Short mmCIF file of C-alpha atoms and ligand atoms in Angstrom, two decimals:
data_model
loop_
_atom_site.label_atom_id
_atom_site.label_comp_id
_atom_site.label_asym_id
_atom_site.label_seq_id
_atom_site.Cartn_x
_atom_site.Cartn_y
_atom_site.Cartn_z
CA MET A 1 0.26 0.10 -26.01
CA GLY A 2 0.95 1.54 -29.57
CA LYS A 3 3.10 3.74 -31.34
CA LEU A 4 3.64 7.13 -30.90
CA ILE A 5 5.77 9.62 -33.07
CA ILE A 6 7.04 12.96 -31.53
CA LYS A 7 7.41 14.99 -34.96
CA ASN A 8 9.45 18.00 -35.73
CA GLY A 9 10.41 18.65 -32.28
CA ARG A 10 14.19 20.63 -31.44
CA VAL A 11 15.15 17.61 -29.65
CA LEU A 12 17.67 18.52 -26.87
CA ASP A 13 19.76 15.64 -25.45
CA PRO A 14 22.82 16.51 -23.82
CA ALA A 15 24.17 13.33 -22.96
CA ASN A 16 24.30 12.24 -26.41
CA GLY A 17 25.33 15.55 -27.81
CA LEU A 18 22.35 16.45 -29.72
CA ASP A 19 20.56 19.57 -30.62
CA ALA A 20 18.60 19.19 -33.81
CA VAL A 21 14.90 18.99 -35.17
CA ARG A 22 14.14 15.36 -35.28
CA ASP A 23 10.99 12.73 -34.90
CA ILE A 24 11.29 10.41 -32.09
CA ALA A 25 9.68 6.85 -32.21
CA VAL A 26 7.98 5.70 -28.99
CA GLU A 27 6.55 1.87 -29.11
CA ASP A 28 5.26 -0.04 -26.51
CA GLY A 29 6.50 2.58 -23.85
CA ARG A 30 9.92 2.51 -25.07
CA PHE A 31 12.08 4.57 -27.34
CA ALA A 32 12.21 2.70 -30.63
CA GLY A 33 14.29 5.27 -32.93
CA ILE A 34 15.16 8.95 -33.68
CA GLY A 35 15.59 10.55 -36.87
CA GLU A 36 15.08 13.51 -39.19
CA SER A 37 11.64 12.21 -40.77
CA ILE A 38 10.12 8.94 -39.37
CA ASP A 39 7.24 7.36 -41.18
CA ALA A 40 4.36 7.81 -38.93
CA ALA A 41 1.83 5.56 -40.76
CA GLY A 42 -0.46 3.95 -38.14
CA ALA A 43 1.06 5.84 -35.08
CA GLU A 44 -0.19 8.31 -32.74
CA ILE A 45 1.51 11.83 -33.66
CA PHE A 46 2.41 14.54 -31.38
CA ASP A 47 3.30 17.47 -33.43
CA ALA A 48 6.24 19.36 -31.54
CA ALA A 49 6.99 21.86 -34.22
CA GLY A 50 8.31 24.81 -32.57
CA MET A 51 8.80 23.22 -29.47
CA CYS A 52 11.91 21.48 -27.24
CA VAL A 53 11.85 17.90 -27.07
CA ALA A 54 13.99 16.71 -23.94
CA PRO A 55 14.58 13.48 -21.93
CA GLY A 56 12.01 13.24 -19.11
CA PHE A 57 13.18 15.98 -16.51
CA ILE A 58 14.17 14.70 -13.08
CA ASP A 59 13.91 16.43 -9.83
CA MET A 60 15.87 14.95 -7.21
CA HIS A 61 14.63 16.81 -4.22
CA VAL A 62 10.73 16.68 -3.48
CA HIS A 63 8.73 16.00 -0.36
CA LEU A 64 5.62 14.26 -0.96
CA ARG A 65 4.48 14.15 2.68
CA GLU A 66 2.84 10.64 2.38
CA PRO A 67 2.72 8.58 4.67
CA GLY A 68 1.70 10.72 7.41
CA PHE A 69 0.84 14.23 6.25
CA GLU A 70 -1.79 13.60 3.62
CA TYR A 71 -3.62 16.44 3.98
CA ALA A 72 -0.56 18.42 2.71
CA GLU A 73 0.23 16.22 -0.27
CA THR A 74 0.14 12.59 -1.23
CA ILE A 75 2.29 10.54 -3.67
CA GLU A 76 -0.56 11.06 -6.15
CA SER A 77 -1.05 14.58 -5.74
CA GLY A 78 2.72 15.26 -5.95
CA SER A 79 3.00 13.34 -8.91
CA ARG A 80 0.32 15.08 -10.66
CA ALA A 81 2.17 18.45 -9.86
CA ALA A 82 5.55 16.94 -11.09
CA ALA A 83 3.61 16.07 -14.35
CA ALA A 84 2.19 19.50 -14.77
CA GLY A 85 5.78 20.95 -13.98
CA GLY A 86 7.34 18.70 -16.75
CA PHE A 87 8.77 16.26 -14.44
CA THR A 88 8.94 12.57 -15.59
CA THR A 89 10.92 11.48 -12.18
CA ILE A 90 10.83 12.85 -8.89
CA CYS A 91 12.89 11.67 -5.58
CA CYS A 92 11.09 11.98 -2.71
CA MET A 93 12.83 12.76 0.80
CA PRO A 94 12.42 10.63 3.81
CA ASN A 95 10.88 13.20 6.31
CA THR A 96 7.39 11.56 6.47
CA LEU A 97 5.47 9.86 9.38
CA PRO A 98 7.05 7.22 10.07
CA VAL A 99 10.36 8.53 8.48
CA ASN A 100 11.52 6.35 5.60
CA ASP A 101 14.34 5.06 7.60
CA ASN A 102 13.80 1.35 6.91
CA ALA A 103 12.65 -1.05 3.98
CA THR A 104 9.24 -1.28 5.11
CA VAL A 105 8.47 2.28 4.69
CA THR A 106 10.50 2.20 1.37
CA SER A 107 8.77 -0.75 0.12
CA TYR A 108 5.32 1.05 1.07
CA ILE A 109 6.20 4.37 -0.79
CA ILE A 110 7.37 2.20 -4.05
CA GLU A 111 3.97 0.27 -3.64
CA ARG A 112 1.83 3.26 -3.37
CA ALA A 113 3.90 5.16 -6.38
CA HIS A 114 3.43 2.02 -8.45
CA ARG A 115 -0.43 2.18 -7.94
CA HIS A 116 -1.14 6.00 -7.88
CA ALA A 117 1.72 8.17 -9.17
CA ILE A 118 1.68 9.24 -12.80
CA VAL A 119 5.44 10.01 -12.99
CA ASN A 120 8.30 7.61 -11.72
CA VAL A 121 9.00 8.17 -7.96
CA LEU A 122 12.34 7.25 -6.47
CA PRO A 123 12.44 7.18 -2.70
CA ILE A 124 15.55 8.73 -0.60
CA GLY A 125 16.04 6.86 2.51
CA ALA A 126 16.93 8.45 5.91
CA ILE A 127 20.63 8.83 7.14
CA THR A 128 19.70 8.18 10.84
CA LYS A 129 16.86 6.63 12.49
CA ASN A 130 13.89 8.82 12.48
CA SER A 131 16.13 11.45 11.29
CA ALA A 132 16.86 12.22 14.54
CA GLY A 133 20.69 12.01 14.40
CA GLU A 134 21.59 9.48 16.91
CA GLU A 135 21.95 6.47 15.07
CA LEU A 136 22.25 4.92 11.68
CA ALA A 137 18.96 3.99 9.66
CA ALA A 138 18.99 0.55 7.93
CA ILE A 139 20.81 1.80 4.92
CA GLY A 140 21.52 -1.48 3.32
CA SER A 141 18.24 -2.96 3.39
CA MET A 142 16.58 0.30 2.20
CA VAL A 143 18.90 0.30 -0.83
CA GLN A 144 17.90 -3.04 -1.61
CA ALA A 145 14.18 -2.17 -1.32
CA GLY A 146 15.18 0.70 -3.73
CA VAL A 147 16.21 3.93 -2.29
CA VAL A 148 18.62 6.05 -4.62
CA ALA A 149 20.39 7.95 -1.84
CA ILE A 150 20.30 8.64 1.52
CA SER A 151 19.63 12.00 3.38
CA ASP A 152 18.00 13.29 6.55
CA ASP A 153 16.89 16.31 4.45
CA GLY A 154 14.92 18.90 6.57
CA ARG A 155 17.82 18.46 9.13
CA PRO A 156 21.50 17.73 8.91
CA VAL A 157 23.45 15.23 10.44
CA MET A 158 25.00 17.44 13.28
CA ASN A 159 27.42 14.77 14.68
CA ALA A 160 30.41 14.51 12.29
CA ARG A 161 31.32 10.99 13.56
CA LEU A 162 27.96 9.69 12.72
CA MET A 163 28.19 11.51 9.55
CA ARG A 164 31.58 9.64 8.79
CA ARG A 165 29.94 6.13 9.34
CA ALA A 166 27.21 7.16 7.13
CA MET A 167 29.35 8.20 4.36
CA GLU A 168 31.28 4.73 4.72
CA THR A 169 28.24 2.82 4.59
CA ALA A 170 26.66 4.57 2.00
CA LYS A 171 29.80 4.16 0.01
CA SER A 172 29.89 0.48 0.41
CA PHE A 173 26.24 0.32 -1.05
CA GLY A 174 26.97 2.83 -3.84
CA VAL A 175 24.77 5.43 -3.05
CA PRO A 176 25.25 9.09 -2.55
CA VAL A 177 24.77 11.15 0.68
CA ILE A 178 22.87 14.15 0.27
CA ASP A 179 22.91 16.40 2.91
CA HIS A 180 20.75 19.59 4.13
CA CYS A 181 23.77 21.43 5.08
CA GLU A 182 22.91 23.74 8.15
CA ASP A 183 24.64 23.93 11.33
CA LEU A 184 21.84 24.31 13.96
CA ASN A 185 23.68 25.85 16.62
CA LEU A 186 24.29 29.11 14.16
CA SER A 187 20.69 29.00 12.85
CA ALA A 188 19.08 28.42 15.71
CA GLY A 189 15.81 30.37 16.07
CA GLY A 190 16.15 32.21 12.58
CA ASP A 191 13.71 32.78 10.02
CA ILE A 192 15.16 34.52 7.08
CA HIS A 193 18.67 35.13 5.92
CA GLU A 194 20.54 37.47 8.61
CA GLY A 195 21.53 40.61 6.90
CA ILE A 196 19.87 43.91 6.08
CA ALA A 197 16.64 42.53 5.57
CA SER A 198 16.27 40.55 8.81
CA VAL A 199 17.37 43.59 10.74
CA ARG A 200 14.87 45.81 8.89
CA LEU A 201 12.13 43.24 9.76
CA GLY A 202 12.97 42.73 13.09
CA LEU A 203 13.35 39.21 12.29
CA ARG A 204 16.24 36.65 13.53
CA GLY A 205 18.70 35.80 10.96
CA ILE A 206 20.06 32.52 9.59
CA PRO A 207 23.57 33.49 8.52
CA GLY A 208 25.31 31.91 5.41
CA ALA A 209 28.06 30.65 7.74
CA SER A 210 25.31 28.13 9.06
CA GLU A 211 25.26 26.57 5.52
CA ASP A 212 29.30 27.21 4.82
CA VAL A 213 30.46 25.33 7.85
CA MET A 214 28.28 22.29 7.23
CA VAL A 215 29.53 22.01 3.63
CA ALA A 216 33.11 22.54 4.47
CA ARG A 217 32.84 19.49 7.21
CA ASP A 218 31.10 17.34 4.84
CA ILE A 219 33.65 17.78 1.93
CA LEU A 220 36.50 16.64 4.59
CA LEU A 221 34.29 13.80 5.26
CA ALA A 222 33.77 13.10 1.87
CA GLU A 223 37.47 13.41 1.26
CA LEU A 224 38.32 11.13 4.12
CA THR A 225 35.88 8.43 3.23
CA GLY A 226 35.84 8.46 -0.46
CA ALA A 227 32.04 8.78 -0.36
CA ARG A 228 29.86 10.38 -2.97
CA PHE A 229 28.80 13.59 -1.27
CA HIS A 230 25.94 15.76 -2.58
CA VAL A 231 24.76 19.34 -1.13
CA ALA A 232 21.22 19.60 -1.17
CA HIS A 233 19.65 23.13 -1.92
CA ILE A 234 23.15 25.15 -2.26
CA SER A 235 22.29 28.97 -1.48
CA ALA A 236 25.28 30.56 -0.24
CA ARG A 237 28.32 32.17 -1.90
CA HIS A 238 31.01 30.55 0.22
CA SER A 239 29.42 27.03 0.00
CA VAL A 240 29.42 27.43 -3.89
CA GLU A 241 33.07 28.25 -3.91
CA MET A 242 33.78 25.18 -1.48
CA VAL A 243 32.28 22.78 -3.80
CA ALA A 244 34.05 24.07 -6.84
CA PHE A 245 37.33 23.67 -4.68
CA ALA A 246 36.17 19.95 -3.86
CA LYS A 247 35.56 19.35 -7.54
CA ALA A 248 39.06 20.70 -8.55
CA ARG A 249 40.63 18.04 -5.99
CA GLY A 250 39.04 15.45 -7.68
CA LEU A 251 36.28 14.58 -4.93
CA ALA A 252 32.84 12.97 -5.43
CA VAL A 253 31.29 16.29 -4.21
CA THR A 254 28.15 17.47 -5.99
CA CYS A 255 25.55 19.72 -5.48
CA GLU A 256 22.22 21.22 -6.52
CA THR A 257 20.24 24.61 -6.24
CA THR A 258 16.61 25.63 -6.25
CA PRO A 259 14.85 27.83 -8.71
CA HIS A 260 13.77 30.12 -5.91
CA HIS A 261 17.59 30.33 -4.76
CA PHE A 262 18.70 31.72 -7.95
CA ALA A 263 15.74 33.73 -8.67
CA LEU A 264 14.72 35.51 -5.82
CA THR A 265 16.73 37.32 -2.92
CA ASP A 266 16.31 38.49 0.62
CA SER A 267 15.20 41.90 -0.78
CA ASP A 268 12.38 40.37 -2.60
CA LEU A 269 10.33 38.88 0.31
CA ILE A 270 7.12 40.55 1.19
CA PRO A 271 7.42 41.02 4.63
CA TYR A 272 5.96 38.46 7.00
CA ASP A 273 4.51 36.41 4.09
CA SER A 274 5.07 33.00 4.96
CA ASN A 275 5.49 31.94 1.17
CA TYR A 276 8.88 33.50 1.35
CA LYS A 277 10.02 31.45 4.36
CA MET A 278 12.13 28.29 3.28
CA LYS A 279 15.37 26.55 4.29
CA PRO A 280 18.01 27.70 3.56
CA PRO A 281 16.60 31.21 3.40
CA LEU A 282 16.36 33.47 0.32
CA ARG A 283 19.91 35.08 0.44
CA THR A 284 21.63 38.21 -0.82
CA GLN A 285 22.27 39.46 -4.53
CA CYS A 286 25.98 38.28 -3.74
CA ASP A 287 24.77 34.86 -2.92
CA THR A 288 22.46 34.51 -5.92
CA GLY A 289 25.17 35.63 -8.24
CA ALA A 290 27.40 32.94 -7.10
CA VAL A 291 24.94 30.38 -7.43
CA ILE A 292 24.33 31.51 -10.82
CA GLN A 293 27.96 31.54 -11.54
CA GLY A 294 28.18 27.77 -10.34
CA VAL A 295 25.36 27.11 -12.66
CA MET A 296 27.15 28.49 -15.78
CA ASN A 297 30.47 27.10 -14.87
CA GLY A 298 29.53 23.67 -13.92
CA THR A 299 29.98 23.56 -10.53
CA VAL A 300 26.20 23.21 -9.92
CA ASN A 301 25.27 19.38 -11.02
CA ALA A 302 21.21 19.78 -11.02
CA ILE A 303 18.23 22.13 -10.23
CA ALA A 304 15.94 20.61 -8.01
CA THR A 305 12.68 22.15 -6.71
CA ASP A 306 12.79 21.15 -2.99
CA HIS A 307 8.87 21.26 -3.43
CA ALA A 308 7.74 21.41 0.25
CA PRO A 309 4.14 21.23 0.60
CA HIS A 310 2.37 22.90 3.64
CA ALA A 311 -1.15 23.23 4.32
CA GLY A 312 -2.70 26.40 4.23
CA SER A 313 -3.41 26.07 8.16
CA GLU A 314 0.32 25.68 8.75
CA LYS A 315 1.33 28.44 6.64
CA MET A 316 -1.31 30.73 8.21
CA GLN A 317 0.22 31.08 11.13
CA GLU A 318 2.44 34.03 12.47
CA PHE A 319 5.61 34.32 10.55
CA GLU A 320 7.81 32.89 13.14
CA LYS A 321 5.70 29.71 13.99
CA CYS A 322 5.30 28.96 10.16
CA PRO A 323 7.19 25.84 8.57
CA PHE A 324 9.66 26.47 6.23
CA GLY A 325 9.34 25.58 2.67
CA ILE A 326 7.34 26.41 -0.56
CA ILE A 327 6.10 24.23 -3.29
CA GLY A 328 7.80 24.42 -6.71
CA LEU A 329 7.27 21.70 -9.14
CA GLU A 330 5.08 23.64 -11.52
CA THR A 331 7.08 26.75 -11.79
CA ALA A 332 10.57 25.45 -12.08
CA ILE A 333 10.74 25.13 -15.93
CA GLY A 334 9.27 28.85 -16.23
CA LEU A 335 11.58 30.37 -13.81
CA THR A 336 14.64 28.56 -15.16
CA LEU A 337 13.93 30.06 -18.49
CA GLU A 338 12.93 33.50 -17.27
CA LYS A 339 16.11 33.75 -15.01
CA LEU A 340 19.04 31.92 -16.62
CA VAL A 341 17.69 31.37 -20.35
CA HIS A 342 16.27 34.56 -21.47
CA THR A 343 18.87 36.23 -19.68
CA GLY A 344 21.46 34.67 -21.81
CA LYS A 345 23.23 33.21 -18.78
CA ILE A 346 22.94 29.54 -19.98
CA GLY A 347 21.82 27.98 -23.22
CA LEU A 348 18.98 25.50 -23.80
CA THR A 349 21.35 22.68 -23.70
CA ARG A 350 22.99 23.53 -20.40
CA MET A 351 19.39 23.71 -18.75
CA VAL A 352 18.05 20.70 -19.96
CA GLU A 353 21.18 19.10 -18.57
CA LEU A 354 20.68 20.33 -15.26
CA PHE A 355 17.21 18.76 -15.24
CA THR A 356 18.24 15.36 -16.94
CA ASN A 357 21.66 13.64 -17.10
CA GLY A 358 22.87 16.04 -14.36
CA PRO A 359 20.51 14.66 -11.56
CA ALA A 360 20.80 11.35 -13.38
CA ASN A 361 24.92 11.13 -12.90
CA VAL A 362 24.58 12.17 -9.30
CA LEU A 363 22.17 9.37 -8.47
CA ASN A 364 23.62 6.93 -10.84
CA LEU A 365 20.25 6.56 -12.48
CA ASN A 366 19.80 4.91 -15.97
CA ALA A 367 17.74 8.12 -17.41
CA GLY A 368 18.11 11.53 -18.08
CA ARG A 369 18.94 10.59 -21.97
CA ILE A 370 17.31 9.29 -25.06
CA GLN A 371 18.34 5.62 -25.40
CA THR A 372 16.58 3.01 -27.79
CA GLY A 373 15.02 0.37 -25.85
CA ALA A 374 14.73 2.52 -22.57
CA ALA A 375 11.59 3.56 -21.08
CA ALA A 376 10.37 6.56 -23.10
CA ASP A 377 10.25 9.51 -20.94
CA LEU A 378 10.04 12.99 -22.40
CA THR A 379 9.61 16.70 -21.53
CA ILE A 380 8.31 18.86 -24.28
CA PHE A 381 8.51 22.46 -23.31
CA ASP A 382 8.14 25.96 -25.07
CA THR A 383 10.39 28.78 -24.60
CA GLU A 384 8.01 31.39 -25.47
CA ARG A 385 4.34 30.36 -24.44
CA ARG A 386 3.21 33.11 -22.10
CA TRP A 387 1.13 31.86 -19.11
CA THR A 388 0.24 32.91 -15.65
CA TYR A 389 0.46 30.64 -12.53
CA ASP A 390 -2.57 30.35 -10.60
CA VAL A 391 -1.60 28.40 -7.28
CA ASN A 392 -5.35 27.91 -6.79
CA LYS A 393 -5.43 25.55 -9.73
CA SER A 394 -2.17 23.46 -8.97
CA ALA A 395 -2.38 19.83 -8.97
CA SER A 396 -0.56 20.00 -5.47
CA LYS A 397 -2.83 19.92 -2.27
CA SER A 398 -1.02 22.86 -0.97
CA ARG A 399 -0.76 26.48 -2.12
CA ASN A 400 2.28 27.88 -0.44
CA SER A 401 4.13 29.26 -3.60
CA PRO A 402 5.26 32.92 -3.73
CA LEU A 403 4.73 32.79 -7.52
CA ASP A 404 0.95 32.81 -7.57
CA GLY A 405 -0.15 35.33 -10.42
CA HIS A 406 3.34 35.37 -11.55
CA GLU A 407 3.45 35.82 -15.57
CA PHE A 408 6.01 33.49 -17.04
CA ARG A 409 7.46 33.46 -20.69
CA GLY A 410 7.67 29.86 -21.49
CA GLY A 411 6.99 26.29 -19.68
CA PRO A 412 6.26 22.76 -19.86
CA VAL A 413 3.74 21.68 -22.90
CA ALA A 414 3.43 17.88 -22.38
CA THR A 415 4.98 15.25 -20.14
CA ILE A 416 5.48 11.77 -21.19
CA VAL A 417 6.32 8.73 -19.11
CA ALA A 418 7.02 5.42 -20.57
CA GLY A 419 5.39 6.45 -23.76
CA GLU A 420 2.27 7.84 -22.05
CA ILE A 421 1.24 11.23 -22.25
CA VAL A 422 0.51 11.94 -18.78
CA TRP A 423 -0.02 15.93 -18.69
CA MET A 424 -0.42 18.22 -21.48
CA PHE A 425 -0.99 22.17 -21.32
CA ILE A 426 -4.51 23.09 -22.66
ZN1 ZN B 1 16.42 20.76 2.84
#
């Protein structure tokens, strides 16, 4: 592998406090230098004039469906969708078949990713065996095998005593616990957020409280155990307030939100269109406002997509029978620019932080910044490029996006993993 110089880009590297036009030199897949003008003799040149150049974006919450549901997504296809969305690292949730609840499955995923993925894939292990919420999974051996966190995502851990033990175990192995915060008794049977929209459509509702009570319980358990606790896909107003409260108390509590949870509300949903059915559900303007406030004031640590591919046959059933979730890797940068940056709510530095050192800090990854000698992962994006999302051209194997046909202003331009351009907009 030779030398690559990314020239004249606006380099945004929040972890190093940098926002300036710079050249970046990459040699043998690693960062070799950064400066105002680097001699490019003999090197391949990427002219990034007018574009933003950032440390590689990290999506800490995706579902890759392999092993077990390869008809909906594979590690390879998911990694291609990630690259097309500007992500250089993705963390995959354990709800595969079998569930990633032991080191054998963890090693299998890492091995498959090594061979087939075009971006970095970091597995997340289950909290409980089969994510059934009854006994703890083999957490220690999974951490040794390479999981970066534990989660039963898709489900909460309903038993508080078990969650306490999970937090104690995770703490001793130095990984965070990510909870899909949902009280299943409160949400049972619900399809969309409980409110005016659910009444109007005659659908059963999922109250914001089903998320809030679990966030509250987990914060208390995090205080009790001293564990690192991370709220997945935060969507409800009181949940955001409670995370802010926990942070003010100095607890190791963090949270992520998804682009659809700050970009869409339950009044945007097209009746009975399953591409608007996800968990947590799209909530009200009031909740969205609180999530955006949390993004602005630092309560929210990361933007993660919760990319959840489902085959067409699954999503084309009656609304009540459809699985929850939408794909999101390819539209995340576009939606974030549209709803947060172009509206003036946050600046580009904060946006980059939410995709880079924000998630890297949550997971304690040595990534999300430009450092000499480290693997050269970079995300190059343009804040102005107009483009239209065509879900039928998605690199994902699934098509379940509510953003098909959406016109974006700004999006990814190139994705560089270990010095190699793995995706480029053409
Ligand atoms: Zn979830």
